[in-house]
Amino acid sequence: MTWGLLLQAVISGLLLGGVYGLVASGLTLIFGVLRIINFAHGAIMMLAMYASYWLHALGGVDPYLSILLTAPLFFVLGVGVQRVVIEPNRRAAEHNQLLLTLGLALFLENLALVLWQGDFRTVRSAISGTSFMLGDALVEGARLVACAGAVVVCVGLFAWLRLTDAGKALRALAEEPEGAALMGIDVTRIRGVAFGMGAACVAVAGALVTPFFYVAPDVGESFNIMAFVVVVLGGMGNFLGALLGGFVIGLAESLGATLLPGSLKYLVVFLLFVLVLLLRPEGIFGGARGR
Amino acid sequence: MAARAVGLVALAALVALPPLLPKYFLEVLISVLFYAYLGESWNVLGGYAGQFSFGHAAFFGIGAYTSTLLFLRLAVSPWIGMVAGGLLAAGFGLFAGSLSFRYGLRGPYFSLVTLAFAEMLRVVAVNTKAVGSSLGLSIAPRSAPALFLFDGKLPYYYVILAMALGAVLLTRAIERSKLGYALHAVRENEDAAEAAGVDTLAMKLRAMAISSFLTALGGTFYAQYYGYIDPSLTFGPAVSIQGLLQAIVGGAGTVLGPFVGSFVLTPISELSRAALRGRAGADVMLYGLILVLVISFLPHGLVGWFRRR
């Protein structure tokens, strides 16, 4: 084990961690407002990745540019899914709501499989393949852009939640659903907005990773699991926790990959997940309360 | 009385008709009973105790791997390995359950932790050469009833029929026992049950042990019937989902729910597979849609809907 390898692991981990942070921010936003764990989050990300892929393959649109189209599109899609599938079951038992999103995930993932088969597809952006050395470690341009872009969107989301009326209404709803309704907030609309914003987050994350990742029907699964781990680690409904948790999990995965053989890195991630669930279900950085 | 007569006729048909069926229908019927069995096994913990495990693949995989490894490495008959696998799975279930329940994991958090346990075992299996890593393990086909290997499908059919009926009878016995009432109380309101003097931890653990034991037996059946196991086939999330799906669609927490679920779902899956040949995923896509529709319109499953009418 050399310092170079370790440095490489830390850098790769942090860079992917930023993306995990963005995916998890979307998940935590949905959880904070709707109180459901969205199993379909990764599947929606997968669809967004296909959207970026097809825009590139058929229209020659650069994946980064595709965000301008996919983010609003997936916001609308998210609002629609929430309105048609989730909202009517708002009062269903907690486990049934979980199963609802699980069914949605199965449907979307296999719809992609039926439509586009299981082939791995790749997208090349203008900066795919560019890289530079940082000490002994190689930094890929596309990964750096993905991380930076994810952090910028997270900060933007945070500012949106703090500064805009819709954002404030959303936070109010997350903290005091009844109080928010009494204050005249259109809670049904805000729940839709929350789900739409969550979907837009993964649309951006999906476009950011396509230049260096593959696109396949099950690509969302690993992001979904990672986002669960991150959200639990960061505290359900805690945005800053989601971003920080993203970096922690990215690091853990990447260090695990360097130090352990095969795919045992996932063991580290799941072990961390189980430990956090058991010991601090409110998350290392605290829960949604007061945030 | 009418229900009992219908039940007896159905049972007689299940016992007497299969030798007359063409091979394809026999295979479908074996799948139906196999998934019904998995659903019944999940139902003890998920349906009756209300603890929605998303990780029953852990027990299924432990069962499949224990009996297969004992057979391949030590020449132990899978009939014995099956029981060993069941006990090992029950042990693991008690371990995972006591950890999760003691730390107060409920609802979705319990679902997530069970999913994580199953995924951990899958990762370990993929990375362990001694258990065949991702290549998996094969059992060569031959005719040796003492080794749970049969010539043709029919004997397997009767084995899975016996297992499924056994699970139904066990579930019925549980439902009418003290444990059944306690689990019902836990499911409806755990805090109230605890306050009323029910040892909720012990009750949930009992349900966990039974459920994981039964699921592991299903794993051994799978290994013997298909002659091949690998980490994602046995420990993968799809296995966990298959079990809970039958119960949810048929009616969780009812004796016959998983049976009804599987008799509806499995033929649909087979038909969609046949209709959309070469289009992988069509059957699971349909499952996803059915799950969404059932939760939205029949939240208590088909059996629950029928009872409420």
Tab-separated table of N, CA, C and O in Angstrom, chain A residues 197-245:
chain	number	residue	atom	x	y	z
A	197	MET	N	-38.744	18.030	-6.903
A	197	MET	CA	-37.371	18.486	-6.662
A	197	MET	C	-36.450	17.293	-6.453
A	197	MET	O	-35.305	17.288	-6.921
A	198	GLY	N	-36.947	16.279	-5.742
A	198	GLY	CA	-36.147	15.068	-5.539
A	198	GLY	C	-35.794	14.422	-6.870
A	198	GLY	O	-34.645	14.016	-7.102
A	199	ALA	N	-36.785	14.351	-7.765
A	199	ALA	CA	-36.552	13.751	-9.079
A	199	ALA	C	-35.588	14.613	-9.893
A	199	ALA	O	-34.710	14.093	-10.597
A	200	ALA	N	-35.719	15.941	-9.779
A	200	ALA	CA	-34.811	16.837	-10.511
A	200	ALA	C	-33.377	16.650	-10.014
A	200	ALA	O	-32.428	16.680	-10.799
A	201	CYS	N	-33.218	16.430	-8.685
A	201	CYS	CA	-31.869	16.201	-8.126
A	201	CYS	C	-31.214	15.000	-8.793
A	201	CYS	O	-30.038	15.052	-9.176
A	202	VAL	N	-31.959	13.880	-8.917
A	202	VAL	CA	-31.333	12.698	-9.520
A	202	VAL	C	-31.186	12.860	-11.020
A	202	VAL	O	-30.307	12.245	-11.625
A	203	ALA	N	-32.023	13.715	-11.628
A	203	ALA	CA	-31.840	13.972	-13.062
A	203	ALA	C	-30.499	14.656	-13.288
A	203	ALA	O	-29.746	14.302	-14.193
A	204	VAL	N	-30.194	15.636	-12.427
A	204	VAL	CA	-28.905	16.318	-12.534
A	204	VAL	C	-27.765	15.341	-12.226
A	204	VAL	O	-26.792	15.238	-12.983
A	205	ALA	N	-27.913	14.593	-11.135
A	205	ALA	CA	-26.867	13.639	-10.743
A	205	ALA	C	-26.640	12.636	-11.878
A	205	ALA	O	-25.494	12.301	-12.200
A	206	GLY	N	-27.728	12.170	-12.474
A	206	GLY	CA	-27.614	11.193	-13.556
A	206	GLY	C	-26.836	11.757	-14.730
A	206	GLY	O	-25.922	11.111	-15.255
A	207	ALA	N	-27.175	12.980	-15.136
A	207	ALA	CA	-26.466	13.592	-16.264
A	207	ALA	C	-24.998	13.804	-15.926
A	207	ALA	O	-24.122	13.638	-16.773
A	208	LEU	N	-24.713	14.146	-14.663
A	208	LEU	CA	-23.329	14.412	-14.270
A	208	LEU	C	-22.461	13.156	-14.297
A	208	LEU	O	-21.259	13.231	-14.544
A	209	VAL	N	-23.057	11.988	-14.023
A	209	VAL	CA	-22.226	10.777	-13.989
A	209	VAL	C	-22.136	10.072	-15.345
A	209	VAL	O	-21.217	9.290	-15.553
A	210	THR	N	-23.081	10.342	-16.272
A	210	THR	CA	-23.045	9.581	-17.534
A	210	THR	C	-21.724	9.696	-18.303
A	210	THR	O	-21.322	8.718	-18.917
A	211	PRO	N	-21.000	10.830	-18.276
A	211	PRO	CA	-19.747	10.867	-19.048
A	211	PRO	C	-18.680	9.883	-18.575
A	211	PRO	O	-17.752	9.600	-19.318
A	212	PHE	N	-18.771	9.363	-17.350
A	212	PHE	CA	-17.747	8.405	-16.914
A	212	PHE	C	-18.351	7.125	-16.355
A	212	PHE	O	-17.647	6.263	-15.857
A	213	PHE	N	-19.666	7.007	-16.414
A	213	PHE	CA	-20.323	5.819	-15.886
A	213	PHE	C	-21.003	5.104	-17.044
A	213	PHE	O	-21.094	5.636	-18.143
A	214	TYR	N	-21.506	3.899	-16.805
A	214	TYR	CA	-22.286	3.226	-17.843
A	214	TYR	C	-23.766	3.521	-17.612
A	214	TYR	O	-24.160	3.958	-16.527
A	215	VAL	N	-24.573	3.298	-18.624
A	215	VAL	CA	-26.022	3.422	-18.475
A	215	VAL	C	-26.624	2.041	-18.731
A	215	VAL	O	-26.359	1.426	-19.762
A	216	ALA	N	-27.399	1.544	-17.778
A	216	ALA	CA	-28.061	0.246	-17.905
A	216	ALA	C	-29.285	0.267	-16.996
A	216	ALA	O	-29.358	1.105	-16.095
A	217	PRO	N	-30.260	-0.640	-17.226
A	217	PRO	CA	-31.491	-0.581	-16.433
A	217	PRO	C	-31.271	-0.693	-14.925
A	217	PRO	O	-32.050	-0.147	-14.152
A	218	ASP	N	-30.219	-1.404	-14.504
A	218	ASP	CA	-30.048	-1.569	-13.057
A	218	ASP	C	-29.016	-0.600	-12.475
A	218	ASP	O	-28.599	-0.750	-11.339
A	219	VAL	N	-28.627	0.412	-13.267
A	219	VAL	CA	-27.571	1.321	-12.800
A	219	VAL	C	-28.021	2.108	-11.567
A	219	VAL	O	-27.218	2.449	-10.705
A	220	GLY	N	-29.338	2.347	-11.453
A	220	GLY	CA	-29.829	3.138	-10.329
A	220	GLY	C	-29.759	2.417	-9.000
A	220	GLY	O	-29.700	3.037	-7.946
A	221	GLU	N	-29.769	1.069	-9.057
A	221	GLU	CA	-29.830	0.292	-7.817
A	221	GLU	C	-28.697	0.630	-6.861
A	221	GLU	O	-28.921	0.835	-5.667
A	222	SER	N	-27.462	0.672	-7.400
A	222	SER	CA	-26.345	0.908	-6.486
A	222	SER	C	-26.413	2.327	-5.934
A	222	SER	O	-26.130	2.554	-4.758
A	223	PHE	N	-26.834	3.277	-6.771
A	223	PHE	CA	-26.977	4.650	-6.274
A	223	PHE	C	-28.087	4.730	-5.222
A	223	PHE	O	-27.989	5.460	-4.245
A	224	ASN	N	-29.139	3.948	-5.449
A	224	ASN	CA	-30.258	3.947	-4.520
A	224	ASN	C	-29.822	3.456	-3.147
A	224	ASN	O	-30.081	4.092	-2.123
A	225	ILE	N	-29.121	2.313	-3.138
A	225	ILE	CA	-28.652	1.740	-1.875
A	225	ILE	C	-27.688	2.712	-1.192
A	225	ILE	O	-27.792	2.965	0.015
A	226	MET	N	-26.773	3.285	-1.984
A	226	MET	CA	-25.819	4.229	-1.416
A	226	MET	C	-26.558	5.427	-0.819
A	226	MET	O	-26.199	5.914	0.251
A	227	ALA	N	-27.602	5.884	-1.520
A	227	ALA	CA	-28.339	7.041	-1.012
A	227	ALA	C	-29.058	6.700	0.297
A	227	ALA	O	-29.115	7.527	1.206
A	228	PHE	N	-29.577	5.463	0.407
A	228	PHE	CA	-30.195	5.048	1.679
A	228	PHE	C	-29.171	5.137	2.797
A	228	PHE	O	-29.442	5.665	3.872
A	229	VAL	N	-27.987	4.574	2.508
A	229	VAL	CA	-26.944	4.562	3.529
A	229	VAL	C	-26.596	5.993	3.920
A	229	VAL	O	-26.508	6.329	5.101
A	230	VAL	N	-26.435	6.840	2.909
A	230	VAL	CA	-26.047	8.223	3.158
A	230	VAL	C	-27.116	8.941	3.975
A	230	VAL	O	-26.807	9.636	4.949
A	231	VAL	N	-28.375	8.744	3.586
A	231	VAL	CA	-29.457	9.458	4.260
A	231	VAL	C	-29.572	9.019	5.712
A	231	VAL	O	-29.768	9.828	6.620
A	232	VAL	N	-29.418	7.717	5.940
A	232	VAL	CA	-29.480	7.227	7.309
A	232	VAL	C	-28.295	7.765	8.109
A	232	VAL	O	-28.434	8.190	9.254
A	233	LEU	N	-27.138	7.779	7.473
A	233	LEU	CA	-25.934	8.286	8.123
A	233	LEU	C	-26.084	9.768	8.448
A	233	LEU	O	-25.764	10.227	9.539
A	234	GLY	N	-26.580	10.517	7.478
A	234	GLY	CA	-26.672	11.964	7.651
A	234	GLY	C	-27.861	12.395	8.481
A	234	GLY	O	-27.941	13.542	8.898
A	235	GLY	N	-28.788	11.467	8.710
A	235	GLY	CA	-30.010	11.831	9.426
A	235	GLY	C	-31.114	12.078	8.433
A	235	GLY	O	-30.978	12.903	7.530
A	236	MET	N	-32.215	11.328	8.589
A	236	MET	CA	-33.339	11.458	7.685
A	236	MET	C	-33.845	12.897	7.667
A	236	MET	O	-34.151	13.449	8.708
A	237	GLY	N	-33.915	13.496	6.517
A	237	GLY	CA	-34.443	14.839	6.407
A	237	GLY	C	-33.418	15.934	6.662
A	237	GLY	O	-33.754	17.109	6.695
A	238	ASN	N	-32.167	15.573	6.836
A	238	ASN	CA	-31.123	16.563	7.104
A	238	ASN	C	-30.273	16.773	5.847
A	238	ASN	O	-29.594	15.864	5.384
A	239	PHE	N	-30.323	17.988	5.271
A	239	PHE	CA	-29.666	18.223	3.975
A	239	PHE	C	-28.157	18.282	4.080
A	239	PHE	O	-27.443	17.660	3.302
A	240	LEU	N	-27.660	19.046	5.054
A	240	LEU	CA	-26.225	19.143	5.221
A	240	LEU	C	-25.672	17.760	5.534
A	240	LEU	O	-24.626	17.351	5.013
A	241	GLY	N	-26.422	17.016	6.351
A	241	GLY	CA	-26.027	15.643	6.688
A	241	GLY	C	-25.937	14.781	5.451
A	241	GLY	O	-25.050	13.940	5.327
A	242	ALA	N	-26.875	14.996	4.502
A	242	ALA	CA	-26.868	14.193	3.281
A	242	ALA	C	-25.604	14.447	2.476
A	242	ALA	O	-24.967	13.511	1.991
A	243	LEU	N	-25.233	15.706	2.358
A	243	LEU	CA	-24.037	16.044	1.572
A	243	LEU	C	-22.777	15.506	2.254
A	243	LEU	O	-21.943	14.839	1.633
A	244	LEU	N	-22.670	15.765	3.572
A	244	LEU	CA	-21.505	15.251	4.313
A	244	LEU	C	-21.483	13.735	4.293
A	244	LEU	O	-20.440	13.106	4.066
A	245	GLY	N	-22.651	13.133	4.515
A	245	GLY	CA	-22.756	11.675	4.488
A	245	GLY	C	-22.319	11.122	3.144
A	245	GLY	O	-21.689	10.066	3.076
